[in-house]
């Protein structure tokens, strides 16, 4: 086996101990800080030097918890892609869960062919390092199955088998929870550990789901149960000898008006009222599972049939309350390291309390049961990055860490 | 003497050979590529493996030339501050050449007290490492004189003396060129070398001026003379045994309409016409030397007396042709690593061909002699970063370099 391999110009060391990197979907720092403070995550706490986000090595556990930066838009696919490739969306090509192709069709970004950079796992696999990806949702598994890396999803565990034919559900001996069951995420970690043991995987990626975070604030009973269960699963990984790290893909905020109802700006409706026809808003949060967010996030692309409407459209969108910025395609690509051909002619940013939709008719708000918690904009960009084992001196100090640096920390900087 | 010192959480090694770091003011990559291609910079060329920006080590000279990123806004003070502190404006506090204080006064940012992070040179000086800063313009010298670092300016050489009383002009034996003389920049490098020799300086910073770049495009006779003269001065530094590196503070583009006249949007005028009163545009390019750019750059702050006008002002500004983005204070601070209290309520970005002014009455365009070349926005963010000596393996690959990494490269990564 190689001692190191290269993925997208970065060198990664082949670990001596198995490594588990977790994409902690929707783990706003508020959840982690709250769970640590109230003692809901004892296994994680004991690996860290202090309970808060200021802790960084040096304590009895010697682990590290810092706040890093997520890829904008702060949605799931762009950030999973950033974490597994180690590079920005400008290089890996994944700017949303969804995009509008040249022909004007909205396309789900679920196929590895959309990736413009190979994954770290594909590079490891090619170098003979046993790698494994396990996701909560199957749509993400497909994207991460780049380069023939063994990949499974908790969602479809009842339909998948190991290479030796063992049904995946038999590996854990428990049926997989449903996609809107809060236990799907801890199940995903346990499934990853069990499959890794069967396959002898050295580099394991487990990507969770943020259904809980969309539904419950820090301190809610559902959140408490969730973080305690994930902590127990992480403890099982530590007990099994794994080097364990986590990075969130994005934060999460309530996106509600003073009366508790969803605080939405419908951009196609606003543009029509402002005299702009031929505008097409695309919500890059869109995915097949919309019960928890109704495809409403805090960043949207707007495509125009006629670029002569650009100035007027920019003005209409920028005047909306709750919109905190509008950028042209180039400006957005440059500001946020995005692939210019996979975003809108305009990129609209909403503030911490506001989400953006296409039109009132296009979103089913009834499924939300009143409230709405979501993400996608700049206010969900600060994310926890956690490594449970001690890091070498200088691994973190002075660095501006992104969640895409998680594998660099785990493979190059663990002491 | 220490073997290393820390500045703003980054460790820097004390060099064995003297190091010259040059802030190459306004060196758009277009100038460097053109000068190298046409053989105008033979000393720089022989240190690089190839003539173009793709070159990165490995050649006979073994030097490195990569394109890195500048601090936005792409003005002189924020980028000099970033280069000398090694951290972003969010941390060092310098977001413009100018800012509007709480009382509504526009203030030049020339005093070290504005710095919220100490300079690398101040940290070196405190650790007993002889450091030196020499600038073309005296306004910048004052900002960089943080921590008692010996600092001089070419502009005021006729008024300054070395600690032993030697008049600065006697050190070179030549009178200092004027502020609008193209020879001021090569003179600055020669002055830095001569003073460094007298003082035994190990860590030397020389910051040039961009009068030439504001006046002349790549390939113009003035540019050709300038780059040839700077190359000769860099050659003298190499011959004197210096490790030599350069980073530009920003690029430069023509900001003219089809008829060659300056392409300006006057934001206070537009806001008044759009029904917003009590708006105050601040051009953070503003400095005492305005002949070459008339205080017009491609980024401006807008302050509002009444934040209830924010949505309307945002809409008015965003609808202007040539404006490619408008961001609220938080969004801009988050997007570009800026100190939120030192920018406007709104931040306006102009495109590659457009600059932003306050009002038609506030800017004297007659001094421009017709044309205008300037900077300040996203299109001047790509900058050359050059190190003339070989770097250690892995110093550049896979890193997203900023000009603020120049001292890290020179002090930590030279082979």
Coordinates of N, CA and C in Angstrom, one line a residue, chain A residues 128-301:
Chain A
X128 N -4.9 1.9 -3.7 CA -5.0 0.6 -2.9 C -5.3 0.8 -1.5
X129 N -5.8 2.0 -1.1 CA -6.2 2.2 0.3 C -7.7 1.9 0.4
X130 N -8.1 1.0 1.2 CA -9.5 0.6 1.3 C -10.3 1.8 1.8
X131 N -11.2 2.3 0.9 CA -12.1 3.4 1.3 C -13.5 3.0 1.3
X132 N -14.4 3.8 1.9 CA -15.8 3.4 2.1 C -16.6 4.7 2.3
X133 N -17.7 4.8 1.6 CA -18.6 5.9 1.8 C -20.0 5.4 2.2
X134 N -20.5 5.9 3.3 CA -21.9 5.5 3.7 C -22.7 6.8 4.0
X135 N -23.8 6.9 3.3 CA -24.6 8.1 3.5 C -26.0 7.8 4.1
X136 N -26.6 8.8 4.7 CA -27.9 8.6 5.2 C -28.9 8.5 4.0
X137 N -28.8 9.4 3.0 CA -29.7 9.5 1.9 C -29.0 8.9 0.7
X138 N -29.8 8.1 -0.1 CA -29.2 7.5 -1.3 C -28.8 8.4 -2.4
X139 N -29.5 9.6 -2.5 CA -29.2 10.5 -3.6 C -27.7 11.0 -3.4
X140 N -27.3 11.1 -2.2 CA -25.9 11.6 -2.0 C -24.9 10.4 -2.2
X141 N -25.3 9.2 -1.9 CA -24.4 8.0 -2.1 C -24.0 8.0 -3.6
X142 N -25.0 8.2 -4.5 CA -24.7 8.1 -5.9 C -23.6 9.1 -6.3
X143 N -23.7 10.3 -5.7 CA -22.7 11.4 -6.1 C -21.3 11.0 -5.6
X144 N -21.3 10.3 -4.4 CA -20.0 10.0 -3.8 C -19.4 8.6 -4.2
X145 N -20.1 7.9 -5.1 CA -19.6 6.6 -5.5 C -18.6 6.8 -6.7
X146 N -18.1 8.0 -6.8 CA -17.0 8.3 -7.8 C -15.9 7.3 -7.7
X147 N -15.4 6.8 -8.8 CA -14.2 6.0 -8.9 C -14.3 4.6 -8.3
X148 N -15.5 4.1 -8.2 CA -15.6 2.7 -7.8 C -15.4 2.5 -6.3
X149 N -15.5 3.6 -5.5 CA -15.4 3.4 -4.0 C -16.7 2.7 -3.5
X150 N -16.5 1.7 -2.7 CA -17.7 1.0 -2.1 C -18.6 2.0 -1.4
X151 N -19.8 2.1 -1.7 CA -20.7 3.1 -1.1 C -22.1 2.5 -0.9
X152 N -22.6 2.9 0.2 CA -23.9 2.4 0.7 C -24.7 3.5 1.3
X153 N -26.0 3.3 1.4 CA -26.8 4.3 2.0 C -27.7 3.6 3.1
X154 N -27.9 4.3 4.2 CA -28.8 3.8 5.2 C -30.2 3.8 4.6
X155 N -30.6 4.8 3.8 CA -31.9 4.8 3.2 C -32.3 3.5 2.4
X156 N -31.3 3.1 1.7 CA -31.6 1.9 0.8 C -30.9 0.6 1.3
X157 N -30.6 0.6 2.6 CA -29.9 -0.6 3.1 C -30.6 -1.8 2.8
X158 N -32.0 -1.7 2.8 CA -32.8 -2.9 2.6 C -32.7 -3.4 1.2
X159 N -32.1 -2.6 0.3 CA -32.0 -3.1 -1.1 C -30.5 -3.3 -1.5
X160 N -29.6 -3.1 -0.6 CA -28.1 -3.2 -1.0 C -27.5 -4.4 -0.3
X161 N -26.4 -4.8 -0.9 CA -25.6 -6.0 -0.4 C -24.1 -5.7 -0.4
X162 N -23.4 -6.3 0.5 CA -21.9 -6.2 0.4 C -21.5 -7.0 -0.8
X163 N -20.2 -6.8 -1.2 CA -19.7 -7.5 -2.4 C -19.8 -9.0 -2.2
X164 N -19.7 -9.5 -1.0 CA -19.8 -11.0 -0.8 C -21.3 -11.5 -0.8
X165 N -22.2 -10.6 -1.1 CA -23.6 -10.9 -1.2 C -24.4 -10.8 0.1
X166 N -23.7 -10.5 1.2 CA -24.5 -10.3 2.5 C -25.4 -9.1 2.3
X167 N -26.7 -9.3 2.6 CA -27.6 -8.2 2.6 C -27.2 -7.1 3.6
X168 N -27.3 -5.9 3.3 CA -26.7 -4.8 4.1 C -27.5 -4.8 5.5
X169 N -28.7 -5.1 5.5 CA -29.5 -5.1 6.7 C -29.0 -6.2 7.7
X170 N -28.4 -7.2 7.1 CA -27.9 -8.3 8.0 C -26.6 -7.9 8.7
X171 N -25.9 -6.9 8.2 CA -24.7 -6.5 8.8 C -24.9 -6.0 10.2
X172 N -25.9 -5.1 10.3 CA -26.2 -4.6 11.6 C -27.3 -5.4 12.3
X173 N -28.0 -6.2 11.6 CA -29.1 -7.0 12.2 C -30.3 -6.1 12.6
X174 N -30.4 -5.0 12.1 CA -31.5 -4.1 12.5 C -32.0 -3.5 11.2
X175 N -33.3 -3.2 11.1 CA -33.9 -2.6 9.9 C -33.5 -1.1 9.9
X176 N -33.3 -0.6 8.6 CA -32.9 0.8 8.5 C -34.1 1.7 8.8
X177 N -33.9 2.7 9.7 CA -35.0 3.7 10.0 C -35.4 4.4 8.7
X178 N -36.6 5.0 8.7 CA -37.0 5.8 7.5 C -36.3 7.1 7.4
X179 N -36.5 7.7 6.2 CA -35.8 8.9 5.9 C -36.1 10.1 6.8
X180 N -37.3 10.0 7.4 CA -37.6 11.1 8.4 C -37.7 10.6 9.8
X181 N -36.9 9.6 10.1 CA -36.7 9.1 11.4 C -35.4 9.6 12.0
X182 N -35.5 10.2 13.2 CA -34.3 10.9 13.7 C -33.1 9.9 14.0
X183 N -33.5 8.6 14.0 CA -32.4 7.6 14.3 C -31.6 7.2 13.0
X184 N -32.0 7.8 11.9 CA -31.3 7.4 10.6 C -29.8 7.8 10.7
X185 N -29.5 9.0 11.3 CA -28.1 9.4 11.4 C -27.2 8.5 12.2
X186 N -27.6 8.3 13.5 CA -26.7 7.4 14.3 C -26.7 6.0 13.6
X187 N -27.8 5.6 13.0 CA -27.7 4.3 12.3 C -26.7 4.3 11.2
X188 N -26.6 5.5 10.5 CA -25.6 5.6 9.4 C -24.2 5.4 9.9
X189 N -23.9 6.0 11.1 CA -22.5 5.8 11.6 C -22.3 4.3 12.0
X190 N -23.3 3.7 12.6 CA -23.1 2.3 13.0 C -23.0 1.4 11.8
X191 N -23.7 1.8 10.7 CA -23.6 1.0 9.5 C -22.3 1.1 8.9
X192 N -21.7 2.4 8.9 CA -20.4 2.6 8.4 C -19.4 1.8 9.1
X193 N -19.5 1.8 10.4 CA -18.5 1.0 11.3 C -18.6 -0.4 11.0
X194 N -19.8 -1.0 10.9 CA -20.0 -2.4 10.7 C -19.5 -2.8 9.3
X195 N -19.8 -2.0 8.3 CA -19.3 -2.4 6.9 C -17.8 -2.2 6.9
X196 N -17.3 -1.2 7.5 CA -15.8 -1.0 7.5 C -15.1 -2.2 8.1
X197 N -15.7 -2.7 9.1 CA -15.1 -3.9 9.8 C -15.1 -5.1 8.8
X198 N -16.2 -5.3 8.1 CA -16.3 -6.4 7.2 C -15.3 -6.3 6.0
X199 N -15.2 -5.0 5.5 CA -14.4 -4.8 4.3 C -13.0 -4.4 4.6
X200 N -12.7 -4.2 5.9 CA -11.3 -3.8 6.2 C -11.0 -2.3 5.7
X201 N -12.0 -1.5 5.7 CA -11.8 -0.1 5.2 C -11.0 0.7 6.2
X202 N -10.1 1.5 5.6 CA -9.2 2.4 6.3 C -9.6 3.8 6.3
X203 N -10.3 4.2 5.3 CA -10.8 5.6 5.1 C -12.3 5.6 4.9
X204 N -13.0 6.0 6.0 CA -14.4 5.8 6.0 C -15.1 7.2 6.1
X205 N -16.1 7.4 5.2 CA -16.8 8.7 5.2 C -18.3 8.3 5.5
X206 N -18.8 9.0 6.5 CA -20.2 8.8 6.9 C -20.9 10.2 6.8
X207 N -21.9 10.3 6.0 CA -22.6 11.6 5.8 C -24.1 11.4 6.3
X208 N -24.4 12.3 7.3 CA -25.6 12.2 8.0 C -26.8 12.9 7.3
X209 N -27.9 13.1 8.0 CA -29.0 13.9 7.4 C -29.4 14.9 8.4
X210 N -30.0 16.0 7.9 CA -30.3 17.2 8.8 C -31.8 17.3 9.0
X211 N -32.5 16.2 8.9 CA -33.9 16.3 9.2 C -34.2 16.8 10.6
X212 N -33.4 16.3 11.5 CA -33.6 16.8 12.9 C -33.4 18.3 13.0
X213 N -32.3 18.8 12.4 CA -32.0 20.2 12.6 C -33.0 21.1 11.9
X214 N -33.6 20.6 10.8 CA -34.7 21.4 10.1 C -35.9 21.4 11.0
X215 N -36.0 20.4 11.9 CA -37.3 20.3 12.7 C -37.2 20.9 14.1
X216 N -36.0 20.9 14.6 CA -35.9 21.2 16.1 C -34.7 22.1 16.3
X217 N -34.9 23.0 17.2 CA -33.8 23.9 17.6 C -32.9 23.3 18.7
X218 N -31.7 23.9 18.9 CA -30.9 23.4 20.0 C -31.7 23.4 21.3
X219 N -31.6 22.3 22.0 CA -32.3 22.2 23.3 C -33.7 21.6 23.2
X220 N -34.2 21.4 22.0 CA -35.5 20.7 21.9 C -35.3 19.3 22.2
X221 N -36.3 18.6 22.7 CA -36.2 17.2 23.1 C -35.7 16.3 22.0
X222 N -36.2 16.6 20.8 CA -35.7 15.8 19.6 C -34.2 16.0 19.4
X223 N -33.7 17.3 19.5 CA -32.3 17.5 19.3 C -31.5 16.8 20.4
X224 N -32.0 16.9 21.6 CA -31.3 16.2 22.7 C -31.1 14.7 22.5
X225 N -32.2 14.1 22.1 CA -32.2 12.7 21.8 C -31.2 12.3 20.7
X226 N -31.3 13.2 19.7 CA -30.4 13.0 18.5 C -28.9 13.1 18.9
X227 N -28.5 14.2 19.6 CA -27.1 14.4 19.9 C -26.6 13.3 20.8
X228 N -27.4 12.9 21.8 CA -27.0 11.8 22.7 C -26.8 10.5 21.9
X229 N -27.7 10.2 20.9 CA -27.5 9.0 20.2 C -26.3 9.0 19.3
X230 N -26.1 10.2 18.6 CA -24.9 10.3 17.8 C -23.7 10.2 18.6
X231 N -23.7 10.8 19.8 CA -22.5 10.7 20.7 C -22.2 9.3 21.0
X232 N -23.2 8.5 21.3 CA -23.0 7.1 21.6 C -22.4 6.3 20.4
X233 N -22.9 6.7 19.2 CA -22.3 6.0 18.0 C -20.9 6.4 17.8
X234 N -20.6 7.7 18.0 CA -19.2 8.2 17.9 C -18.3 7.4 18.9
X235 N -18.9 7.2 20.1 CA -18.1 6.5 21.1 C -17.8 5.1 20.6
X236 N -18.8 4.4 19.9 CA -18.5 3.1 19.4 C -17.4 3.1 18.4
X237 N -17.3 4.2 17.6 CA -16.2 4.3 16.6 C -14.9 4.5 17.4
X238 N -14.9 5.3 18.4 CA -13.6 5.5 19.2 C -13.2 4.2 19.8
X239 N -14.2 3.5 20.4 CA -13.9 2.2 21.1 C -13.3 1.2 20.1
X240 N -13.7 1.3 18.8 CA -13.3 0.4 17.8 C -11.9 0.8 17.2
X241 N -11.3 1.9 17.8 CA -10.0 2.3 17.4 C -9.9 3.3 16.2
X242 N -11.0 3.9 15.9 CA -11.0 4.8 14.8 C -10.5 6.2 15.2
X243 N -9.7 6.8 14.3 CA -9.5 8.3 14.4 C -10.8 8.9 13.9
X244 N -11.4 9.8 14.7 CA -12.7 10.3 14.4 C -12.7 11.8 14.2
X245 N -13.3 12.3 13.1 CA -13.4 13.7 12.9 C -14.8 14.0 12.3
X246 N -15.2 15.2 12.6 CA -16.5 15.7 12.1 C -16.4 17.1 11.5
X247 N -17.2 17.3 10.5 CA -17.3 18.7 10.0 C -18.8 18.8 9.5
X248 N -19.4 20.0 9.9 CA -20.7 20.2 9.4 C -20.7 20.7 7.9
X249 N -21.8 20.4 7.2 CA -21.9 20.9 5.9 C -22.4 22.4 5.9
X250 N -23.2 22.7 6.9 CA -23.8 24.0 7.0 C -24.5 24.2 8.4
X251 N -24.8 25.4 8.8 CA -25.5 25.7 10.0 C -27.0 25.6 9.8
X252 N -27.8 26.2 10.6 CA -29.2 26.1 10.6 C -29.8 27.2 11.4
X253 N -30.8 27.9 10.8 CA -31.5 28.9 11.6 C -33.0 28.9 11.3
X254 N -33.8 29.4 12.3 CA -35.2 29.6 12.1 C -35.4 30.7 11.1
X255 N -36.3 30.4 10.1 CA -36.5 31.4 9.0 C -38.0 31.8 9.1
X256 N -38.3 32.4 10.2 CA -39.7 32.7 10.5 C -39.9 34.2 10.8
X257 N -41.1 34.7 10.5 CA -41.5 36.0 10.8 C -41.9 36.1 12.2
X258 N -42.2 37.3 12.7 CA -42.5 37.5 14.1 C -43.7 36.6 14.6
X259 N -44.6 36.3 13.6 CA -45.7 35.4 14.0 C -45.4 34.0 13.9
X260 N -44.2 33.6 13.6 CA -43.8 32.2 13.6 C -44.0 31.5 12.2
X261 N -44.6 32.2 11.3 CA -44.8 31.6 9.9 C -43.5 31.8 9.1
X262 N -43.4 30.9 8.1 CA -42.2 31.0 7.3 C -42.0 32.4 6.6
X263 N -40.8 32.9 6.6 CA -40.5 34.3 6.1 C -39.9 34.1 4.7
X264 N -40.7 34.2 3.7 CA -40.3 33.8 2.4 C -40.5 35.0 1.4
X265 N -39.5 35.2 0.6 CA -39.6 36.1 -0.6 C -39.7 35.2 -1.8
X266 N -40.8 35.4 -2.6 CA -41.0 34.6 -3.8 C -40.4 35.4 -5.0
X267 N -39.3 35.0 -5.5 CA -38.6 35.9 -6.4 C -39.2 36.0 -7.8
X268 N -39.7 34.9 -8.4 CA -40.4 35.1 -9.7 C -41.6 36.0 -9.6
X269 N -42.3 35.9 -8.5 CA -43.5 36.7 -8.3 C -43.0 38.2 -8.2
X270 N -41.9 38.5 -7.4 CA -41.5 39.8 -7.3 C -41.0 40.4 -8.6
X271 N -40.3 39.6 -9.4 CA -39.8 40.0 -10.6 C -40.9 40.3 -11.6
X272 N -41.9 39.5 -11.6 CA -43.1 39.8 -12.5 C -43.7 41.1 -12.1
X273 N -43.9 41.3 -10.8 CA -44.5 42.5 -10.3 C -43.6 43.7 -10.7
X274 N -42.3 43.5 -10.7 CA -41.4 44.6 -11.1 C -41.2 44.7 -12.6
X275 N -41.9 44.0 -13.4 CA -41.8 44.2 -14.8 C -40.8 43.4 -15.5
X276 N -40.3 42.4 -14.8 CA -39.3 41.5 -15.5 C -40.0 40.2 -15.9
X277 N -40.1 39.9 -17.1 CA -40.6 38.6 -17.6 C -39.4 37.8 -18.0
X278 N -39.7 36.5 -18.1 CA -38.6 35.6 -18.6 C -37.5 35.4 -17.5
X279 N -37.9 35.5 -16.2 CA -37.0 35.2 -15.2 C -37.3 33.8 -14.6
X280 N -36.3 33.0 -14.2 CA -36.6 31.7 -13.7 C -35.7 31.5 -12.4
X281 N -36.4 31.5 -11.3 CA -35.7 31.3 -10.0 C -35.5 29.8 -9.8
X282 N -34.3 29.5 -9.5 CA -34.0 28.1 -9.1 C -33.5 28.0 -7.7
X283 N -34.1 27.2 -6.9 CA -33.7 27.0 -5.5 C -32.8 25.8 -5.4
X284 N -31.5 26.1 -5.2 CA -30.6 25.0 -5.3 C -30.6 24.1 -4.0
X285 N -31.5 24.3 -3.1 CA -31.7 23.4 -2.0 C -32.7 22.3 -2.4
X286 N -33.3 22.5 -3.6 CA -34.3 21.5 -4.0 C -33.8 20.1 -4.1
X287 N -34.5 19.2 -3.5 CA -34.2 17.8 -3.6 C -35.5 17.0 -3.4
X288 N -35.4 15.7 -3.6 CA -36.7 14.9 -3.6 C -37.3 14.9 -2.2
X289 N -36.6 15.3 -1.1 CA -37.1 15.2 0.2 C -37.4 16.6 0.7
X290 N -38.6 17.1 0.5 CA -38.9 18.5 0.8 C -39.8 18.7 2.0
X291 N -40.2 17.6 2.7 CA -41.1 17.8 3.8 C -40.6 18.7 4.8
X292 N -39.2 18.7 5.0 CA -38.7 19.5 6.1 C -38.3 20.9 5.8
X293 N -38.2 21.2 4.5 CA -37.9 22.6 4.2 C -38.6 23.2 3.0
X294 N -39.5 22.4 2.4 CA -40.3 22.9 1.3 C -39.5 23.5 0.1
X295 N -38.2 23.1 0.0 CA -37.3 23.6 -1.0 C -37.1 25.1 -0.9
X296 N -37.1 25.6 0.4 CA -36.8 27.0 0.7 C -35.5 27.1 1.4
X297 N -34.6 27.8 0.9 CA -33.3 28.1 1.5 C -33.0 29.6 1.4
X298 N -31.8 30.0 1.9 CA -31.5 31.4 2.0 C -30.6 31.9 0.9
X299 N -30.5 31.1 -0.2 CA -29.8 31.5 -1.4 C -30.5 31.0 -2.6
X300 N -30.6 31.8 -3.6 CA -31.3 31.3 -4.9 C -30.5 31.8 -6.1
X301 N -30.6 31.0 -7.2 CA -30.2 31.5 -8.5 C -31.4 32.1 -9.2

